[in-house]
């Protein structure tokens, strides 16, 4: 059996063979960083790792040669990729839906809202008209953020319509209408944002020892806490624990959602 390790920059490649020494499986590393990687039975170096499907094709090629028992990935850029591969190969572990929820703020907002969990408003931005629509719906101030990623910092603060026009003129959204920006808009948060490391979202997201997540909350108008963001948080636990949990060593895989 083979354990496939996705590691775009080789950050954990040196430690993984030691962390997985008791697994009794061959290790195949797929990485974007060339060099020596001792301890792996096979190494595939992928050019332009973060673009295209070369990393996925390398995993599928491995699966065609030998049974794959698990796909291990810690980097945020690999979460949806690894989850999709698990589903394609029929492997246990985090599902694509769960990975997408932690990577995409619009997907997370939709899932939490359907589950009846109080959240702050958020909407995707596909065109300039969307900004004006939500400004009319919510009023100002507004904040624009990247839709995906682990940080999603505010890239434009819109206190009024003049600021909105200036941001659009500066190139906030693509001039070509065929290009869809990966942005969201929301009412600007004025209070403290609290990081809730241990906040449970069981029933919406499973407790997953291999894929920890953080929940940011803010105080709502009635004094209760509203979920502002949910994101994959690999720094919440030691990398060794995450690698072993994803390999199915010392921790049960979570229920697939």
mmCIF file of C-alpha atoms in Angstrom:
data_model
loop_
_atom_site.group_PDB
_atom_site.id
_atom_site.type_symbol
_atom_site.label_atom_id
_atom_site.label_comp_id
_atom_site.label_asym_id
_atom_site.label_seq_id
_atom_site.Cartn_x
_atom_site.Cartn_y
_atom_site.Cartn_z
ATOM 1 C CA UNK A 1 0.000 0.000 0.000
ATOM 2 C CA UNK A 2 1.056 3.590 -0.607
ATOM 3 C CA UNK A 3 0.580 6.826 1.272
ATOM 4 C CA UNK A 4 0.622 9.843 -1.036
ATOM 5 C CA UNK A 5 1.952 13.075 0.467
ATOM 6 C CA UNK A 6 1.166 16.385 -1.240
ATOM 7 C CA UNK A 7 3.676 19.061 -0.216
ATOM 8 C CA UNK A 8 3.964 21.989 -2.656
ATOM 9 C CA UNK A 9 7.047 23.648 -1.171
ATOM 10 C CA UNK A 10 8.641 20.649 0.546
ATOM 11 C CA UNK A 11 8.022 22.194 3.959
ATOM 12 C CA UNK A 12 7.237 18.894 5.672
ATOM 13 C CA UNK A 13 8.943 16.464 3.292
ATOM 14 C CA UNK A 14 11.983 15.871 5.503
ATOM 15 C CA UNK A 15 9.896 15.009 8.582
ATOM 16 C CA UNK A 16 7.138 12.898 6.989
ATOM 17 C CA UNK A 17 9.143 9.646 6.645
ATOM 18 C CA UNK A 18 9.917 9.746 10.363
ATOM 19 C CA UNK A 19 6.384 10.688 11.338
ATOM 20 C CA UNK A 20 5.016 7.787 9.270
ATOM 21 C CA UNK A 21 7.744 5.226 9.993
ATOM 22 C CA UNK A 22 5.304 2.872 11.735
ATOM 23 C CA UNK A 23 2.763 2.945 8.908
ATOM 24 C CA UNK A 24 4.475 0.104 6.976
ATOM 25 C CA UNK A 25 3.403 1.743 3.719
ATOM 26 C CA UNK A 26 5.499 3.078 0.873
ATOM 27 C CA UNK A 27 5.553 6.866 0.696
ATOM 28 C CA UNK A 28 5.117 8.809 -2.532
ATOM 29 C CA UNK A 29 5.872 12.536 -2.378
ATOM 30 C CA UNK A 30 4.321 14.915 -4.891
ATOM 31 C CA UNK A 31 5.905 18.346 -4.593
ATOM 32 C CA UNK A 32 6.761 21.487 -6.469
ATOM 33 C CA UNK A 33 10.247 21.659 -4.972
ATOM 34 C CA UNK A 34 13.078 19.777 -6.641
ATOM 35 C CA UNK A 35 15.905 18.277 -4.571
ATOM 36 C CA UNK A 36 16.740 15.268 -2.474
ATOM 37 C CA UNK A 37 13.864 13.831 -0.453
ATOM 38 C CA UNK A 38 15.181 10.784 1.446
ATOM 39 C CA UNK A 39 12.727 8.355 2.970
ATOM 40 C CA UNK A 40 10.274 8.365 0.064
ATOM 41 C CA UNK A 41 9.968 5.367 -2.235
ATOM 42 C CA UNK A 42 8.989 7.701 -5.067
ATOM 43 C CA UNK A 43 9.148 11.463 -5.639
ATOM 44 C CA UNK A 44 7.310 13.363 -8.360
ATOM 45 C CA UNK A 45 8.274 17.010 -8.901
ATOM 46 C CA UNK A 46 5.489 19.023 -10.526
ATOM 47 C CA UNK A 47 6.195 22.292 -12.315
ATOM 48 C CA UNK A 48 3.717 25.110 -11.663
ATOM 49 C CA UNK A 49 2.338 23.046 -8.815
ATOM 50 C CA UNK A 50 -0.338 25.534 -7.804
ATOM 51 C CA UNK A 51 -1.777 25.786 -11.323
ATOM 52 C CA UNK A 52 -3.291 23.162 -13.560
ATOM 53 C CA UNK A 53 -3.957 19.518 -12.761
ATOM 54 C CA UNK A 54 -0.447 18.017 -12.846
ATOM 55 C CA UNK A 55 -0.479 17.199 -9.113
ATOM 56 C CA UNK A 56 -3.845 15.440 -9.392
ATOM 57 C CA UNK A 57 -2.685 13.484 -12.430
ATOM 58 C CA UNK A 58 0.423 12.372 -10.530
ATOM 59 C CA UNK A 59 -1.769 10.975 -7.731
ATOM 60 C CA UNK A 60 -4.012 9.169 -10.196
ATOM 61 C CA UNK A 61 -0.946 7.744 -11.942
ATOM 62 C CA UNK A 62 0.278 6.390 -8.620
ATOM 63 C CA UNK A 63 -3.139 4.873 -7.903
ATOM 64 C CA UNK A 64 -3.016 3.107 -11.280
ATOM 65 C CA UNK A 65 0.300 1.509 -10.310
ATOM 66 C CA UNK A 66 -0.316 0.580 -6.680
ATOM 67 C CA UNK A 67 -3.157 0.682 -4.116
ATOM 68 C CA UNK A 68 -3.273 4.070 -2.362
ATOM 69 C CA UNK A 69 -4.388 3.998 1.274
ATOM 70 C CA UNK A 70 -4.516 7.737 2.014
ATOM 71 C CA UNK A 71 -3.832 11.152 0.527
ATOM 72 C CA UNK A 72 -2.071 13.468 2.996
ATOM 73 C CA UNK A 73 -2.035 17.240 2.534
ATOM 74 C CA UNK A 74 -1.367 20.066 4.993
ATOM 75 C CA UNK A 75 -0.997 23.130 2.755
ATOM 76 C CA UNK A 76 -4.168 25.232 2.378
ATOM 77 C CA UNK A 77 -3.747 25.208 -1.417
ATOM 78 C CA UNK A 78 -4.085 21.401 -1.403
ATOM 79 C CA UNK A 79 -7.202 20.904 0.710
ATOM 80 C CA UNK A 80 -9.892 20.831 -1.982
ATOM 81 C CA UNK A 81 -7.516 19.005 -4.348
ATOM 82 C CA UNK A 82 -6.771 16.263 -1.822
ATOM 83 C CA UNK A 83 -10.419 15.890 -0.832
ATOM 84 C CA UNK A 84 -11.482 15.509 -4.455
ATOM 85 C CA UNK A 85 -8.843 12.835 -4.948
ATOM 86 C CA UNK A 86 -10.068 10.920 -1.899
ATOM 87 C CA UNK A 87 -13.576 10.875 -3.302
ATOM 88 C CA UNK A 88 -12.322 9.862 -6.761
ATOM 89 C CA UNK A 89 -10.304 6.975 -5.299
ATOM 90 C CA UNK A 90 -12.891 5.960 -2.690
ATOM 91 C CA UNK A 91 -10.588 6.743 0.247
ATOM 92 C CA UNK A 92 -11.602 7.735 3.789
ATOM 93 C CA UNK A 93 -10.895 11.201 5.073
ATOM 94 C CA UNK A 94 -12.127 14.748 4.578
ATOM 95 C CA UNK A 95 -14.741 15.127 1.849
ATOM 96 C CA UNK A 96 -14.614 17.697 -0.904
ATOM 97 C CA UNK A 97 -17.691 19.425 0.508
ATOM 98 C CA UNK A 98 -16.045 19.874 3.908
ATOM 99 C CA UNK A 99 -12.786 21.068 2.324
ATOM 100 C CA UNK A 100 -14.609 23.542 0.100
ATOM 101 C CA UNK A 101 -16.508 24.919 3.092
ATOM 102 C CA UNK A 102 -13.227 25.710 4.851
ATOM 103 C CA UNK A 103 -11.635 27.195 1.708
ATOM 104 C CA UNK A 104 -14.517 29.242 0.274
ATOM 105 C CA UNK A 105 -16.238 31.895 2.388
ATOM 106 C CA UNK A 106 -19.379 31.924 0.222
ATOM 107 C CA UNK A 107 -19.746 28.143 0.457
ATOM 108 C CA UNK A 108 -19.248 28.341 4.233
ATOM 109 C CA UNK A 109 -21.838 31.102 4.598
ATOM 110 C CA UNK A 110 -24.417 29.170 2.570
ATOM 111 C CA UNK A 111 -23.873 25.961 4.547
ATOM 112 C CA UNK A 112 -24.069 27.666 7.948
ATOM 113 C CA UNK A 113 -27.160 29.644 6.961
ATOM 114 C CA UNK A 114 -28.969 26.507 5.789
ATOM 115 C CA UNK A 115 -28.116 24.878 9.116
ATOM 116 C CA UNK A 116 -29.666 27.782 11.036
ATOM 117 C CA UNK A 117 -26.391 29.028 12.522
ATOM 118 C CA UNK A 118 -26.393 32.838 12.970
ATOM 119 C CA UNK A 119 -23.846 34.430 10.623
ATOM 120 C CA UNK A 120 -22.819 37.872 9.463
ATOM 121 C CA UNK A 121 -24.065 38.784 5.961
ATOM 122 C CA UNK A 122 -21.789 38.037 3.000
ATOM 123 C CA UNK A 123 -22.312 37.881 -0.765
ATOM 124 C CA UNK A 124 -20.175 37.087 -3.776
ATOM 125 C CA UNK A 125 -19.167 39.827 -6.204
ATOM 126 C CA UNK A 126 -19.333 38.931 -9.896
ATOM 127 C CA UNK A 127 -19.740 42.376 -11.413
ATOM 128 C CA UNK A 128 -19.654 46.042 -10.444
ATOM 129 C CA UNK A 129 -23.455 46.122 -10.238
ATOM 130 C CA UNK A 130 -23.293 43.635 -7.357
ATOM 131 C CA UNK A 131 -21.471 46.183 -5.202
ATOM 132 C CA UNK A 132 -24.156 48.804 -5.819
ATOM 133 C CA UNK A 133 -26.906 46.266 -5.188
ATOM 134 C CA UNK A 134 -25.554 45.252 -1.797
ATOM 135 C CA UNK A 135 -24.804 48.861 -0.881
ATOM 136 C CA UNK A 136 -28.483 49.599 -1.530
ATOM 137 C CA UNK A 137 -29.521 46.517 0.476
ATOM 138 C CA UNK A 138 -27.187 46.926 3.467
ATOM 139 C CA UNK A 139 -26.000 50.512 3.335
ATOM 140 C CA UNK A 140 -22.447 51.659 4.040
ATOM 141 C CA UNK A 141 -19.746 50.991 5.196
ATOM 142 C CA UNK A 142 -18.881 47.855 3.232
ATOM 143 C CA UNK A 143 -15.782 45.676 3.103
ATOM 144 C CA UNK A 144 -14.512 43.707 0.099
ATOM 145 C CA UNK A 145 -12.385 40.584 0.627
ATOM 146 C CA UNK A 146 -10.957 37.685 -1.379
ATOM 147 C CA UNK A 147 -13.476 34.873 -1.514
ATOM 148 C CA UNK A 148 -10.973 32.060 -0.929
ATOM 149 C CA UNK A 149 -7.849 31.455 1.122
ATOM 150 C CA UNK A 150 -6.954 31.252 4.778
ATOM 151 C CA UNK A 151 -6.448 34.985 5.431
ATOM 152 C CA UNK A 152 -9.008 36.837 3.265
ATOM 153 C CA UNK A 153 -7.907 40.342 4.305
ATOM 154 C CA UNK A 154 -9.999 43.419 3.543
ATOM 155 C CA UNK A 155 -8.777 44.715 0.174
ATOM 156 C CA UNK A 156 -11.197 47.642 -0.084
ATOM 157 C CA UNK A 157 -13.062 49.640 2.550
ATOM 158 C CA UNK A 158 -16.105 51.416 1.172
ATOM 159 C CA UNK A 159 -17.459 54.027 3.599
ATOM 160 C CA UNK A 160 -19.659 55.664 0.933
ATOM 161 C CA UNK A 161 -20.553 55.654 -2.755
ATOM 162 C CA UNK A 162 -17.637 57.916 -3.674
ATOM 163 C CA UNK A 163 -15.228 55.339 -2.238
ATOM 164 C CA UNK A 164 -17.013 52.590 -4.150
ATOM 165 C CA UNK A 165 -16.646 54.474 -7.448
ATOM 166 C CA UNK A 166 -12.971 55.155 -6.727
ATOM 167 C CA UNK A 167 -12.300 51.488 -5.910
ATOM 168 C CA UNK A 168 -13.963 50.335 -9.124
ATOM 169 C CA UNK A 169 -12.054 52.904 -11.170
ATOM 170 C CA UNK A 170 -8.802 51.640 -9.638
ATOM 171 C CA UNK A 171 -9.458 48.152 -10.955
ATOM 172 C CA UNK A 172 -11.193 46.364 -8.081
ATOM 173 C CA UNK A 173 -13.088 44.183 -10.565
ATOM 174 C CA UNK A 174 -11.891 43.038 -14.013
ATOM 175 C CA UNK A 175 -12.608 45.277 -16.992
ATOM 176 C CA UNK A 176 -13.379 42.197 -19.075
ATOM 177 C CA UNK A 177 -16.913 41.024 -18.136
ATOM 178 C CA UNK A 178 -15.940 37.466 -19.116
ATOM 179 C CA UNK A 179 -13.558 37.328 -16.145
ATOM 180 C CA UNK A 180 -15.278 36.532 -12.847
ATOM 181 C CA UNK A 181 -13.515 38.045 -9.815
ATOM 182 C CA UNK A 182 -13.064 35.962 -6.699
ATOM 183 C CA UNK A 183 -14.374 38.548 -4.243
ATOM 184 C CA UNK A 184 -17.012 38.973 -1.557
ATOM 185 C CA UNK A 185 -18.712 42.000 -0.041
ATOM 186 C CA UNK A 186 -20.111 42.377 3.466
ATOM 187 C CA UNK A 187 -21.151 45.061 5.932
ATOM 188 C CA UNK A 188 -17.943 46.294 7.562
ATOM 189 C CA UNK A 189 -17.308 44.760 10.984
ATOM 190 C CA UNK A 190 -16.963 47.435 13.645
ATOM 191 C CA UNK A 191 -16.612 45.318 16.778
ATOM 192 C CA UNK A 192 -14.001 42.861 17.984
ATOM 193 C CA UNK A 193 -13.494 39.714 15.935
ATOM 194 C CA UNK A 194 -12.912 36.760 18.265
ATOM 195 C CA UNK A 195 -11.084 33.607 17.187
ATOM 196 C CA UNK A 196 -12.994 30.614 18.594
ATOM 197 C CA UNK A 197 -10.538 27.715 18.275
ATOM 198 C CA UNK A 198 -12.714 25.223 20.109
ATOM 199 C CA UNK A 199 -16.135 26.242 18.809
ATOM 200 C CA UNK A 200 -17.974 23.136 17.693
ATOM 201 C CA UNK A 201 -19.873 23.032 14.426
ATOM 202 C CA UNK A 202 -20.724 19.341 14.696
ATOM 203 C CA UNK A 203 -23.584 18.491 12.397
ATOM 204 C CA UNK A 204 -22.377 21.111 9.919
ATOM 205 C CA UNK A 205 -18.656 20.322 9.927
ATOM 206 C CA UNK A 206 -17.368 17.173 11.610
ATOM 207 C CA UNK A 207 -14.714 17.312 14.294
ATOM 208 C CA UNK A 208 -11.684 16.293 12.237
ATOM 209 C CA UNK A 209 -8.290 15.640 13.879
ATOM 210 C CA UNK A 210 -6.565 15.845 10.495
ATOM 211 C CA UNK A 211 -8.155 19.103 9.344
ATOM 212 C CA UNK A 212 -8.680 21.520 12.249
ATOM 213 C CA UNK A 213 -10.576 24.722 11.637
ATOM 214 C CA UNK A 214 -10.972 28.076 13.359
ATOM 215 C CA UNK A 215 -14.181 30.063 13.681
ATOM 216 C CA UNK A 216 -14.200 33.863 13.855
ATOM 217 C CA UNK A 217 -17.193 35.419 15.598
ATOM 218 C CA UNK A 218 -18.484 38.941 16.209
ATOM 219 C CA UNK A 219 -21.134 40.283 18.536
ATOM 220 C CA UNK A 220 -24.560 40.662 16.944
ATOM 221 C CA UNK A 221 -27.161 43.389 17.569
ATOM 222 C CA UNK A 222 -28.831 41.266 20.255
ATOM 223 C CA UNK A 223 -25.551 40.600 22.083
ATOM 224 C CA UNK A 224 -25.164 37.036 20.806
ATOM 225 C CA UNK A 225 -22.185 35.810 18.802
ATOM 226 C CA UNK A 226 -22.433 35.584 15.020
ATOM 227 C CA UNK A 227 -20.110 33.424 12.926
ATOM 228 C CA UNK A 228 -18.064 35.731 10.726
ATOM 229 C CA UNK A 229 -15.665 33.245 9.114
ATOM 230 C CA UNK A 230 -14.756 29.555 9.130
ATOM 231 C CA UNK A 231 -11.381 28.470 7.783
ATOM 232 C CA UNK A 232 -8.903 25.615 7.732
ATOM 233 C CA UNK A 233 -6.323 26.235 10.479
ATOM 234 C CA UNK A 234 -3.329 23.877 10.147
ATOM 235 C CA UNK A 235 -1.420 25.831 12.793
ATOM 236 C CA UNK A 236 -3.919 24.794 15.476
ATOM 237 C CA UNK A 237 -2.138 21.463 16.030
ATOM 238 C CA UNK A 238 1.378 20.120 15.433
ATOM 239 C CA UNK A 239 2.038 19.117 11.836
ATOM 240 C CA UNK A 240 3.035 15.620 12.943
ATOM 241 C CA UNK A 241 -0.420 15.037 14.455
ATOM 242 C CA UNK A 242 -2.157 16.228 11.292
ATOM 243 C CA UNK A 243 -0.050 13.998 9.044
ATOM 244 C CA UNK A 244 -0.652 10.929 11.186
ATOM 245 C CA UNK A 245 -4.371 11.633 11.525
ATOM 246 C CA UNK A 246 -4.764 11.989 7.757
ATOM 247 C CA UNK A 247 -2.857 8.722 7.327
ATOM 248 C CA UNK A 248 -5.336 7.071 9.693
ATOM 249 C CA UNK A 249 -2.731 6.401 12.394
ATOM 250 C CA UNK A 250 -3.857 6.943 15.969
ATOM 251 C CA UNK A 251 -7.080 8.726 15.000
ATOM 252 C CA UNK A 252 -10.280 7.658 13.311
ATOM 253 C CA UNK A 253 -11.267 9.324 10.100
ATOM 254 C CA UNK A 254 -14.229 11.711 10.489
ATOM 255 C CA UNK A 255 -17.596 10.928 9.002
ATOM 256 C CA UNK A 256 -17.803 11.997 5.378
ATOM 257 C CA UNK A 257 -20.213 14.909 4.811
#
